Amino acid sequence: MSAAGLATAAAILPSCSSPEQEARPSRSTYMGDFAAPKLPTIRVAAIGVGARGPSHLRFLSKLDGVEVVAICDLYEDLVKREVDYCLKAGKGQKHQNIATYYGDENKWKVMLDEVKPDAVFICTNWKNHAPMAIEAMKKGAHAFVEVPIAVTLEEMWEIVDTSEATQKHCMMMENVNYSRDELMFLNMCRQGVIGDLLHAEAAYIHELRFQMEEQKRGTGSWRTHHYANRNGNLYPTHGLGPVAQYMNLGRNEDNFKTLVSFSTPAMGRKLYAEKNYPADHKWNKLDYKGGDLNTSIVKTHLGRTIMIQWDETSPRPYSRHNLVQGTNGILAGFPTRVALEGGVEGITKNHHRWAQGEHLQALYEKYDHPLYKRLSSVTRESGHGGMDGLMVYRIVECLRNGLPLDQNLYEGCFWSAVSPLSEASVANGGAPQQFPDFTRGEWKNTSPLKVIS
């Protein structure tokens, strides 16, 4: 993307500082472009195989250069189910000595001590993400964590410090960055198709009230309490991750600066509980504080803006927005559509009409990301239309070949930081909140994410 005009402005903007931005501890390594030593065979352990974990583990078990060595979950039946799957996937040649751990909340610690895996995939409830990732790195493993990377800013700083001290990757597994449209938009932004980037919109609009049926175990059993006790954007990264990479935020060109946030009244969850459960049910005893819809606005160092929305309650169709506006046009999602100054060649005559629907095929043929072209046939049967498999494939490819990961440690922290910052802003009437600089100034020297072939 062309950014000459914006780069000049960046030079005169004040740097972002925060109370946490102390000097990097000695014997620490900045992890922005970090490439770990090659691992020809990756000994993988999984913690949490209830909801998201099986998708990752099952795809991993089929890949060359991966040996599943341990599986941990609270529940024995889930562990044994995944062991059976891995054994079948290995066809008698791989995954023959899988250690199993279950029945106690601390068995994952025993697993790390006994098995000493090369990489740990963490797919547990949110509050466990940070402690598990931190301990995994301290025990010598790379950590791959489901979203969000952590719940508090303090946890994010501890993750940063631990990764830098141990020189182990800690990647938040934002799978949406590997969706076909998001990859194509990244490619188009890098080619300068829409000019200098000005504004983006990102969201996670996904009605999930049905998860309240999961009361003894499963996502709803713990996530419902977050909805009740926290008021902000609790799940920002699916929409934000891709647009942040379009804009090169935290990478050489620009970075997050401040955020303001507002929530609607909290009504939907309470009404749903009253309608669907007895008056004395535990869901009717909660005081739902989290607004049904949260809207946050981010201002970057270059003055760009990003609107981020979150709503897992309201009855409406799914959307991530996935919109990016440039000086020469706009790319937008849900539905996917493109408008360019002077029109989209062969499709529209000007920017007043969208190129969309059947007309998009020509754009896919021209701008489909090289990664999608290379791997879509291999990953198509994985979760979420293939994006899960593409992400996991790239993790393995980077570890085996000693390459930097597509998503670095700091991006996971910046994207996840929207949650605690939005909560603080909402609690203070929409007062601006400053992003910590998890890179301690090094983002200015971090390479942009390339269009990887």
Short mmCIF file of C-alpha atoms in Angstrom, two decimals:
data_model
loop_
_atom_site.label_atom_id
_atom_site.label_comp_id
_atom_site.label_asym_id
_atom_site.label_seq_id
_atom_site.Cartn_x
_atom_site.Cartn_y
_atom_site.Cartn_z
CA MET A 1 0.00 0.00 0.00
CA SER A 2 1.10 3.58 -0.63
CA ALA A 3 1.55 5.55 2.58
CA ALA A 4 3.93 8.36 1.68
CA GLY A 5 1.51 11.08 2.73
CA LEU A 6 0.70 9.45 6.03
CA ALA A 7 4.32 8.63 6.85
CA THR A 8 5.23 12.31 7.00
CA ALA A 9 2.44 12.92 9.48
CA ALA A 10 3.68 10.08 11.68
CA ALA A 11 7.01 11.81 12.18
CA ILE A 12 5.41 14.76 13.99
CA LEU A 13 2.97 12.79 16.16
CA PRO A 14 3.91 12.29 19.83
CA SER A 15 4.88 8.76 20.77
CA CYS A 16 2.48 6.66 22.79
CA SER A 17 3.65 6.21 26.36
CA SER A 18 2.07 4.41 29.29
CA PRO A 19 2.94 3.66 32.90
CA GLU A 20 3.80 0.08 31.89
CA GLN A 21 6.29 1.09 29.20
CA GLU A 22 9.51 0.50 31.09
CA ALA A 23 12.78 -0.54 29.50
CA ARG A 24 12.97 -4.07 28.16
CA PRO A 25 14.54 -6.35 30.78
CA SER A 26 18.10 -7.49 30.15
CA ARG A 27 18.64 -10.80 28.35
CA SER A 28 15.34 -10.36 26.56
CA THR A 29 14.72 -10.55 22.81
CA TYR A 30 12.23 -8.47 20.85
CA MET A 31 9.85 -10.96 19.22
CA GLY A 32 8.34 -8.87 16.42
CA ASP A 33 10.20 -10.56 13.56
CA PHE A 34 11.42 -13.50 15.63
CA ALA A 35 12.15 -16.81 13.90
CA ALA A 36 12.72 -19.77 16.20
CA PRO A 37 15.22 -22.53 15.36
CA LYS A 38 13.81 -25.10 12.95
CA LEU A 39 11.80 -27.99 14.34
CA PRO A 40 11.77 -30.77 11.71
CA THR A 41 9.36 -32.73 13.92
CA ILE A 42 7.07 -30.78 16.27
CA ARG A 43 6.01 -32.56 19.44
CA VAL A 44 2.55 -31.10 20.08
CA ALA A 45 0.42 -31.08 23.23
CA ALA A 46 -3.18 -29.87 23.49
CA ILE A 47 -4.90 -28.33 26.52
CA GLY A 48 -8.66 -28.19 26.13
CA VAL A 49 -10.43 -30.43 23.60
CA GLY A 50 -14.05 -29.51 24.17
CA ALA A 51 -15.08 -26.83 21.67
CA ARG A 52 -12.25 -25.33 19.58
CA GLY A 53 -9.47 -27.70 20.52
CA PRO A 54 -10.58 -30.72 18.47
CA SER A 55 -10.60 -28.73 15.22
CA HIS A 56 -6.96 -27.73 15.65
CA LEU A 57 -5.77 -31.05 17.04
CA ARG A 58 -7.42 -33.13 14.34
CA PHE A 59 -5.90 -31.07 11.55
CA LEU A 60 -2.50 -31.13 13.26
CA SER A 61 -2.64 -34.91 13.57
CA LYS A 62 -2.77 -35.26 9.77
CA LEU A 63 0.21 -33.03 8.99
CA ASP A 64 3.72 -34.17 8.18
CA GLY A 65 6.29 -33.30 10.80
CA VAL A 66 3.80 -33.29 13.70
CA GLU A 67 3.73 -35.79 16.54
CA VAL A 68 0.85 -35.46 19.03
CA VAL A 69 2.43 -36.35 22.38
CA ALA A 70 -0.13 -35.27 25.00
CA ILE A 71 -3.79 -34.32 25.38
CA CYS A 72 -5.23 -32.67 28.50
CA ASP A 73 -8.79 -31.76 29.45
CA LEU A 74 -10.93 -31.83 32.58
CA TYR A 75 -13.06 -34.58 31.08
CA GLU A 76 -11.85 -38.11 30.41
CA ASP A 77 -14.34 -38.79 27.62
CA LEU A 78 -13.11 -35.82 25.60
CA VAL A 79 -9.47 -36.83 25.98
CA LYS A 80 -10.12 -40.43 24.95
CA ARG A 81 -12.19 -39.32 21.96
CA GLU A 82 -9.33 -37.22 20.63
CA VAL A 83 -6.73 -39.90 21.30
CA ASP A 84 -8.80 -42.31 19.20
CA TYR A 85 -9.03 -39.77 16.39
CA CYS A 86 -5.28 -39.07 16.39
CA LEU A 87 -4.43 -42.77 16.35
CA LYS A 88 -6.63 -43.29 13.31
CA ALA A 89 -5.21 -40.21 11.61
CA GLY A 90 -1.69 -41.50 12.25
CA LYS A 91 -2.54 -44.79 10.51
CA GLY A 92 -0.39 -46.78 12.88
CA GLN A 93 2.72 -44.74 12.05
CA LYS A 94 2.32 -41.64 14.23
CA HIS A 95 0.90 -40.55 17.59
CA GLN A 96 1.43 -43.96 19.18
CA ASN A 97 2.48 -42.73 22.62
CA ILE A 98 0.01 -39.99 23.53
CA ALA A 99 0.11 -39.15 27.24
CA THR A 100 -3.33 -38.35 28.67
CA TYR A 101 -4.26 -36.01 31.51
CA TYR A 102 -7.74 -35.34 32.91
CA GLY A 103 -9.84 -35.08 36.06
CA ASP A 104 -8.15 -32.15 37.76
CA GLU A 105 -7.75 -28.47 36.88
CA ASN A 106 -3.99 -28.59 37.42
CA LYS A 107 -3.16 -31.68 35.36
CA TRP A 108 -1.91 -29.45 32.53
CA LYS A 109 1.00 -28.41 34.76
CA VAL A 110 1.92 -32.05 35.31
CA MET A 111 1.72 -32.59 31.55
CA LEU A 112 4.19 -29.77 30.86
CA ASP A 113 6.63 -31.18 33.41
CA GLU A 114 6.42 -34.78 32.25
CA VAL A 115 6.07 -34.49 28.48
CA LYS A 116 8.04 -31.32 27.72
CA PRO A 117 6.36 -30.64 24.34
CA ASP A 118 7.73 -28.34 21.65
CA ALA A 119 4.40 -26.58 21.15
CA VAL A 120 1.22 -26.32 23.20
CA PHE A 121 -2.20 -25.50 21.74
CA ILE A 122 -4.38 -23.87 24.40
CA CYS A 123 -8.15 -23.92 23.83
CA THR A 124 -9.65 -23.41 27.27
CA ASN A 125 -11.84 -20.79 28.94
CA TRP A 126 -10.56 -17.23 28.69
CA LYS A 127 -9.24 -16.88 32.23
CA ASN A 128 -6.83 -19.78 31.72
CA HIS A 129 -5.27 -18.54 28.47
CA ALA A 130 -2.60 -16.33 30.03
CA PRO A 131 -1.52 -18.60 32.93
CA MET A 132 -1.24 -21.61 30.62
CA ALA A 133 0.65 -19.75 27.90
CA ILE A 134 3.08 -18.24 30.41
CA GLU A 135 3.82 -21.57 32.09
CA ALA A 136 4.16 -23.36 28.74
CA MET A 137 6.82 -20.88 27.59
CA LYS A 138 8.66 -21.14 30.90
CA LYS A 139 8.75 -24.91 30.45
CA GLY A 140 10.32 -24.56 26.99
CA ALA A 141 7.32 -24.74 24.64
CA HIS A 142 5.93 -22.37 22.03
CA ALA A 143 2.39 -21.36 23.01
CA PHE A 144 -0.54 -21.08 20.62
CA VAL A 145 -3.58 -19.62 22.32
CA GLU A 146 -7.22 -19.29 21.33
CA VAL A 147 -8.70 -15.78 21.33
CA PRO A 148 -8.34 -13.60 23.34
CA ILE A 149 -4.69 -13.98 24.30
CA ALA A 150 -5.50 -12.75 27.83
CA VAL A 151 -8.22 -10.92 29.76
CA THR A 152 -6.27 -8.14 31.52
CA LEU A 153 -3.51 -5.74 30.48
CA GLU A 154 -1.38 -7.05 33.33
CA GLU A 155 -1.59 -10.57 31.93
CA MET A 156 -0.66 -9.30 28.47
CA TRP A 157 2.46 -7.62 29.83
CA GLU A 158 3.43 -10.83 31.63
CA ILE A 159 2.98 -12.79 28.40
CA VAL A 160 5.20 -10.26 26.57
CA ASP A 161 7.91 -10.38 29.22
CA THR A 162 7.86 -14.19 29.37
CA SER A 163 8.03 -14.62 25.60
CA GLU A 164 10.89 -12.14 25.31
CA ALA A 165 12.79 -13.78 28.18
CA THR A 166 12.33 -17.36 26.99
CA GLN A 167 12.48 -16.65 23.24
CA LYS A 168 9.40 -18.77 22.72
CA HIS A 169 6.56 -17.82 20.43
CA CYS A 170 3.20 -16.92 21.92
CA MET A 171 0.71 -16.54 19.10
CA MET A 172 -2.97 -15.81 19.50
CA MET A 173 -4.71 -18.02 16.93
CA GLU A 174 -6.84 -15.46 15.08
CA ASN A 175 -8.23 -17.75 12.40
CA VAL A 176 -10.25 -15.07 10.59
CA ASN A 177 -7.02 -13.58 9.21
CA TYR A 178 -6.90 -16.71 7.04
CA SER A 179 -10.40 -16.42 5.57
CA ARG A 180 -10.48 -16.10 1.78
CA ASP A 181 -11.96 -12.60 1.65
CA GLU A 182 -9.72 -11.24 4.41
CA LEU A 183 -6.66 -12.63 2.64
CA MET A 184 -7.79 -11.14 -0.67
CA PHE A 185 -8.39 -7.74 0.91
CA LEU A 186 -4.90 -7.87 2.46
CA ASN A 187 -3.46 -8.59 -0.98
CA MET A 188 -5.42 -5.72 -2.52
CA CYS A 189 -4.32 -3.30 0.21
CA ARG A 190 -0.68 -4.30 -0.27
CA GLN A 191 -1.01 -3.69 -4.02
CA GLY A 192 -2.38 -0.20 -3.38
CA VAL A 193 -5.72 -0.91 -5.05
CA ILE A 194 -7.64 1.40 -2.69
CA GLY A 195 -4.84 3.92 -2.14
CA ASP A 196 -3.85 5.21 1.31
CA LEU A 197 -5.90 3.62 4.09
CA LEU A 198 -8.05 5.97 6.16
CA HIS A 199 -10.67 4.04 8.11
CA ALA A 200 -11.77 0.51 8.93
CA GLU A 201 -14.74 -1.23 10.51
CA ALA A 202 -14.51 -4.49 12.38
CA ALA A 203 -17.06 -6.50 14.30
CA TYR A 204 -18.14 -9.73 15.85
CA ILE A 205 -21.92 -9.79 15.46
CA HIS A 206 -22.97 -13.33 16.29
CA GLU A 207 -26.11 -14.20 18.25
CA LEU A 208 -25.01 -16.88 20.72
CA ARG A 209 -27.72 -16.92 23.37
CA PHE A 210 -28.21 -20.65 22.71
CA GLN A 211 -24.91 -21.27 24.49
CA MET A 212 -26.73 -20.59 27.76
CA GLU A 213 -28.00 -24.18 27.41
CA GLU A 214 -24.42 -25.31 28.19
CA GLN A 215 -24.74 -25.07 31.96
CA LYS A 216 -22.56 -27.79 33.47
CA ARG A 217 -19.77 -27.82 30.91
CA GLY A 218 -19.12 -26.14 27.59
CA THR A 219 -18.69 -22.55 26.45
CA GLY A 220 -21.93 -21.17 27.89
CA SER A 221 -21.18 -22.50 31.37
CA TRP A 222 -18.37 -19.97 31.85
CA ARG A 223 -18.90 -17.35 29.14
CA THR A 224 -22.35 -16.36 30.44
CA HIS A 225 -20.71 -15.06 33.61
CA HIS A 226 -18.45 -12.78 31.55
CA TYR A 227 -21.55 -11.28 29.88
CA ALA A 228 -23.08 -10.68 33.28
CA ASN A 229 -20.07 -9.19 35.03
CA ARG A 230 -18.20 -7.22 32.34
CA ASN A 231 -19.33 -4.26 30.24
CA GLY A 232 -17.32 -3.57 27.08
CA ASN A 233 -16.24 -5.41 23.93
CA LEU A 234 -15.39 -8.87 25.20
CA TYR A 235 -14.51 -10.44 21.84
CA PRO A 236 -12.87 -7.93 19.48
CA THR A 237 -10.24 -9.88 17.60
CA HIS A 238 -12.17 -11.70 14.84
CA GLY A 239 -13.05 -8.43 13.14
CA LEU A 240 -10.07 -6.39 14.30
CA GLY A 241 -7.23 -8.77 13.44
CA PRO A 242 -7.61 -8.59 9.66
CA VAL A 243 -8.14 -4.82 9.40
CA ALA A 244 -5.20 -4.22 11.75
CA GLN A 245 -2.99 -6.17 9.38
CA TYR A 246 -4.38 -4.31 6.35
CA MET A 247 -3.27 -1.10 8.09
CA ASN A 248 0.10 -2.49 9.31
CA LEU A 249 -0.79 -1.60 12.90
CA GLY A 250 2.05 -2.50 15.25
CA ARG A 251 4.28 -3.09 12.23
CA ASN A 252 6.51 -0.31 10.91
CA GLU A 253 3.82 1.99 9.54
CA ASP A 254 1.29 2.78 12.28
CA ASN A 255 -0.01 1.62 15.64
CA PHE A 256 -2.95 1.77 18.01
CA LYS A 257 -3.08 4.95 20.08
CA THR A 258 -6.36 5.61 21.91
CA LEU A 259 -9.84 4.11 22.26
CA VAL A 260 -13.27 5.38 23.31
CA SER A 261 -16.14 3.01 23.96
CA PHE A 262 -19.86 2.96 24.68
CA SER A 263 -22.30 0.14 25.40
CA THR A 264 -26.07 -0.07 24.96
CA PRO A 265 -28.29 -1.06 27.90
CA ALA A 266 -28.02 -4.67 29.05
CA MET A 267 -31.38 -6.18 28.21
CA GLY A 268 -31.20 -9.17 25.86
CA ARG A 269 -29.61 -11.79 28.10
CA LYS A 270 -31.95 -10.98 30.99
CA LEU A 271 -35.01 -11.19 28.74
CA TYR A 272 -33.78 -14.45 27.22
CA ALA A 273 -33.23 -15.99 30.66
CA GLU A 274 -36.67 -14.89 31.88
CA LYS A 275 -38.32 -16.36 28.76
CA ASN A 276 -36.49 -19.69 28.66
CA TYR A 277 -35.69 -20.68 32.27
CA PRO A 278 -37.59 -20.99 35.55
CA ALA A 279 -37.57 -17.97 37.85
CA ASP A 280 -35.25 -19.71 40.31
CA HIS A 281 -32.76 -20.81 37.60
CA LYS A 282 -29.17 -19.65 38.08
CA TRP A 283 -29.28 -17.58 34.86
CA ASN A 284 -32.18 -15.58 36.34
CA LYS A 285 -30.17 -14.84 39.45
CA LEU A 286 -27.42 -13.01 37.56
CA ASP A 287 -27.28 -9.22 37.37
CA TYR A 288 -26.48 -8.73 33.66
CA LYS A 289 -24.23 -5.68 33.46
CA GLY A 290 -22.77 -6.09 29.95
CA GLY A 291 -24.48 -4.02 27.27
CA ASP A 292 -26.04 -5.98 24.42
CA LEU A 293 -23.97 -4.09 21.83
CA ASN A 294 -20.68 -2.29 22.31
CA THR A 295 -19.23 0.26 19.90
CA SER A 296 -15.62 1.37 20.26
CA ILE A 297 -13.60 3.82 18.16
CA VAL A 298 -9.83 3.51 17.86
CA LYS A 299 -7.56 6.36 16.80
CA THR A 300 -4.14 5.38 15.46
CA HIS A 301 -0.84 7.26 15.52
CA LEU A 302 -1.43 8.36 11.92
CA GLY A 303 -4.92 9.59 12.74
CA ARG A 304 -6.78 6.74 11.07
CA THR A 305 -9.96 5.46 12.70
CA ILE A 306 -11.38 2.00 13.33
CA MET A 307 -14.93 1.31 14.48
CA ILE A 308 -15.16 -1.97 16.40
CA GLN A 309 -18.49 -3.50 17.36
CA TRP A 310 -19.46 -6.54 19.41
CA ASP A 311 -22.88 -8.12 19.91
CA GLU A 312 -23.48 -11.77 20.81
CA THR A 313 -27.02 -11.18 22.05
CA SER A 314 -29.26 -9.36 19.56
CA PRO A 315 -31.38 -11.29 17.01
CA ARG A 316 -29.63 -10.38 13.77
CA PRO A 317 -27.51 -12.02 11.02
CA TYR A 318 -23.84 -12.78 11.53
CA SER A 319 -21.33 -10.11 10.47
CA ARG A 320 -17.68 -9.13 10.95
CA HIS A 321 -18.09 -5.91 8.90
CA ASN A 322 -14.55 -6.33 7.48
CA LEU A 323 -14.50 -2.89 5.89
CA VAL A 324 -11.52 -0.79 4.90
CA GLN A 325 -11.77 2.64 3.27
CA GLY A 326 -8.94 4.12 1.24
CA THR A 327 -8.39 7.27 -0.79
CA ASN A 328 -9.14 5.35 -3.98
CA GLY A 329 -11.98 3.08 -2.92
CA ILE A 330 -13.48 0.71 -0.41
CA LEU A 331 -13.46 -3.02 0.36
CA ALA A 332 -16.33 -4.34 2.45
CA GLY A 333 -17.76 -7.58 3.74
CA PHE A 334 -21.10 -9.17 4.62
CA PRO A 335 -21.87 -9.24 1.77
CA THR A 336 -18.47 -9.02 0.06
CA ARG A 337 -18.33 -5.99 -2.23
CA VAL A 338 -15.85 -3.53 -3.76
CA ALA A 339 -16.12 0.04 -5.06
CA LEU A 340 -13.25 1.96 -6.66
CA GLU A 341 -12.67 5.47 -7.97
CA GLY A 342 -13.36 5.22 -11.70
CA GLY A 343 -15.13 1.88 -11.23
CA VAL A 344 -14.01 -1.72 -11.03
CA GLU A 345 -12.63 -2.64 -14.43
CA GLY A 346 -15.13 -4.54 -16.53
CA ILE A 347 -17.78 -4.48 -13.77
CA THR A 348 -18.79 -0.97 -12.65
CA LYS A 349 -18.38 2.49 -14.19
CA ASN A 350 -17.79 4.47 -11.01
CA HIS A 351 -17.60 4.30 -7.24
CA HIS A 352 -21.35 4.86 -6.80
CA ARG A 353 -22.06 1.18 -7.48
CA TRP A 354 -20.73 -1.94 -5.82
CA ALA A 355 -19.04 -4.80 -7.60
CA GLN A 356 -20.62 -7.74 -5.81
CA GLY A 357 -22.30 -11.10 -6.21
CA GLU A 358 -21.44 -13.03 -9.35
CA HIS A 359 -19.25 -10.18 -10.58
CA LEU A 360 -16.72 -10.84 -7.80
CA GLN A 361 -15.35 -13.92 -9.53
CA ALA A 362 -13.14 -11.74 -11.72
CA LEU A 363 -11.73 -10.05 -8.60
CA TYR A 364 -11.02 -13.40 -6.94
CA GLU A 365 -9.19 -14.55 -10.04
CA LYS A 366 -7.08 -11.40 -10.05
CA TYR A 367 -6.49 -10.82 -6.33
CA ASP A 368 -6.89 -14.13 -4.46
CA HIS A 369 -4.05 -14.36 -1.94
CA PRO A 370 -1.21 -16.72 -2.95
CA LEU A 371 -1.58 -18.62 0.34
CA TYR A 372 -5.22 -19.33 -0.41
CA LYS A 373 -4.39 -20.46 -3.92
CA ARG A 374 -1.67 -22.78 -2.64
CA LEU A 375 -3.42 -24.29 0.38
CA SER A 376 -7.19 -24.07 -0.04
CA SER A 377 -7.45 -27.57 -1.51
CA VAL A 378 -5.49 -28.97 1.45
CA THR A 379 -7.38 -27.09 4.17
CA ARG A 380 -10.90 -26.94 2.69
CA GLU A 381 -12.33 -29.62 4.99
CA SER A 382 -11.04 -28.00 8.19
CA GLY A 383 -13.12 -25.77 10.47
CA HIS A 384 -14.80 -22.49 9.51
CA GLY A 385 -14.67 -23.09 5.79
CA GLY A 386 -10.96 -23.90 5.75
CA MET A 387 -9.55 -20.91 7.61
CA ASP A 388 -8.71 -23.01 10.69
CA GLY A 389 -6.65 -25.46 8.70
CA LEU A 390 -4.85 -22.76 6.78
CA MET A 391 -3.82 -21.10 10.06
CA VAL A 392 -2.63 -24.37 11.60
CA TYR A 393 -0.82 -25.37 8.42
CA ARG A 394 1.07 -22.06 8.45
CA ILE A 395 1.99 -22.45 12.12
CA VAL A 396 3.54 -25.85 11.39
CA GLU A 397 5.19 -24.61 8.20
CA CYS A 398 6.80 -21.68 10.02
CA LEU A 399 8.01 -23.77 12.96
CA ARG A 400 9.47 -26.50 10.75
CA ASN A 401 11.26 -24.02 8.49
CA GLY A 402 12.40 -21.52 11.10
CA LEU A 403 10.26 -18.66 9.76
CA PRO A 404 8.60 -15.75 11.60
CA LEU A 405 4.93 -16.43 12.33
CA ASP A 406 2.25 -14.57 10.37
CA GLN A 407 0.87 -13.13 13.62
CA ASN A 408 3.37 -12.03 16.21
CA LEU A 409 3.16 -11.88 19.98
CA TYR A 410 2.41 -8.16 20.14
CA GLU A 411 -0.45 -8.24 17.64
CA GLY A 412 -2.28 -10.72 19.87
CA CYS A 413 -1.86 -8.33 22.79
CA PHE A 414 -2.85 -5.17 20.90
CA TRP A 415 -5.98 -6.79 19.48
CA SER A 416 -6.98 -8.34 22.82
CA ALA A 417 -6.31 -5.09 24.71
CA VAL A 418 -9.50 -3.66 23.22
CA SER A 419 -11.47 -5.63 25.83
CA PRO A 420 -10.03 -4.18 29.06
CA LEU A 421 -9.62 -0.74 27.48
CA SER A 422 -13.26 -0.71 26.34
CA GLU A 423 -14.39 -1.78 29.80
CA ALA A 424 -12.43 1.10 31.33
CA SER A 425 -13.81 3.60 28.81
CA VAL A 426 -17.43 2.48 29.30
CA ALA A 427 -17.02 2.68 33.07
CA ASN A 428 -15.75 6.25 32.72
CA GLY A 429 -18.46 7.60 30.43
CA GLY A 430 -16.56 7.01 27.20
CA ALA A 431 -13.32 8.63 28.36
CA PRO A 432 -10.37 7.96 26.01
CA GLN A 433 -8.05 5.13 27.01
CA GLN A 434 -4.45 4.93 25.84
CA PHE A 435 -3.11 1.68 24.40
CA PRO A 436 0.01 0.33 26.11
CA ASP A 437 2.89 -0.07 23.68
CA PHE A 438 3.65 -3.74 24.18
CA THR A 439 6.58 -3.44 21.75
CA ARG A 440 8.24 -0.71 23.83
CA GLY A 441 8.73 1.38 20.68
CA GLU A 442 10.00 -1.44 18.47
CA TRP A 443 6.88 -1.51 16.28
CA LYS A 444 8.50 1.23 14.20
CA ASN A 445 11.25 -1.25 13.26
CA THR A 446 9.02 -4.29 12.69
CA SER A 447 8.55 -5.53 9.13
CA PRO A 448 5.04 -5.36 7.65
CA LEU A 449 3.34 -8.68 7.05
CA LYS A 450 4.19 -9.61 3.48
CA VAL A 451 1.84 -11.22 1.00
CA ILE A 452 3.28 -14.67 1.60
CA SER A 453 3.25 -17.16 -1.24
#
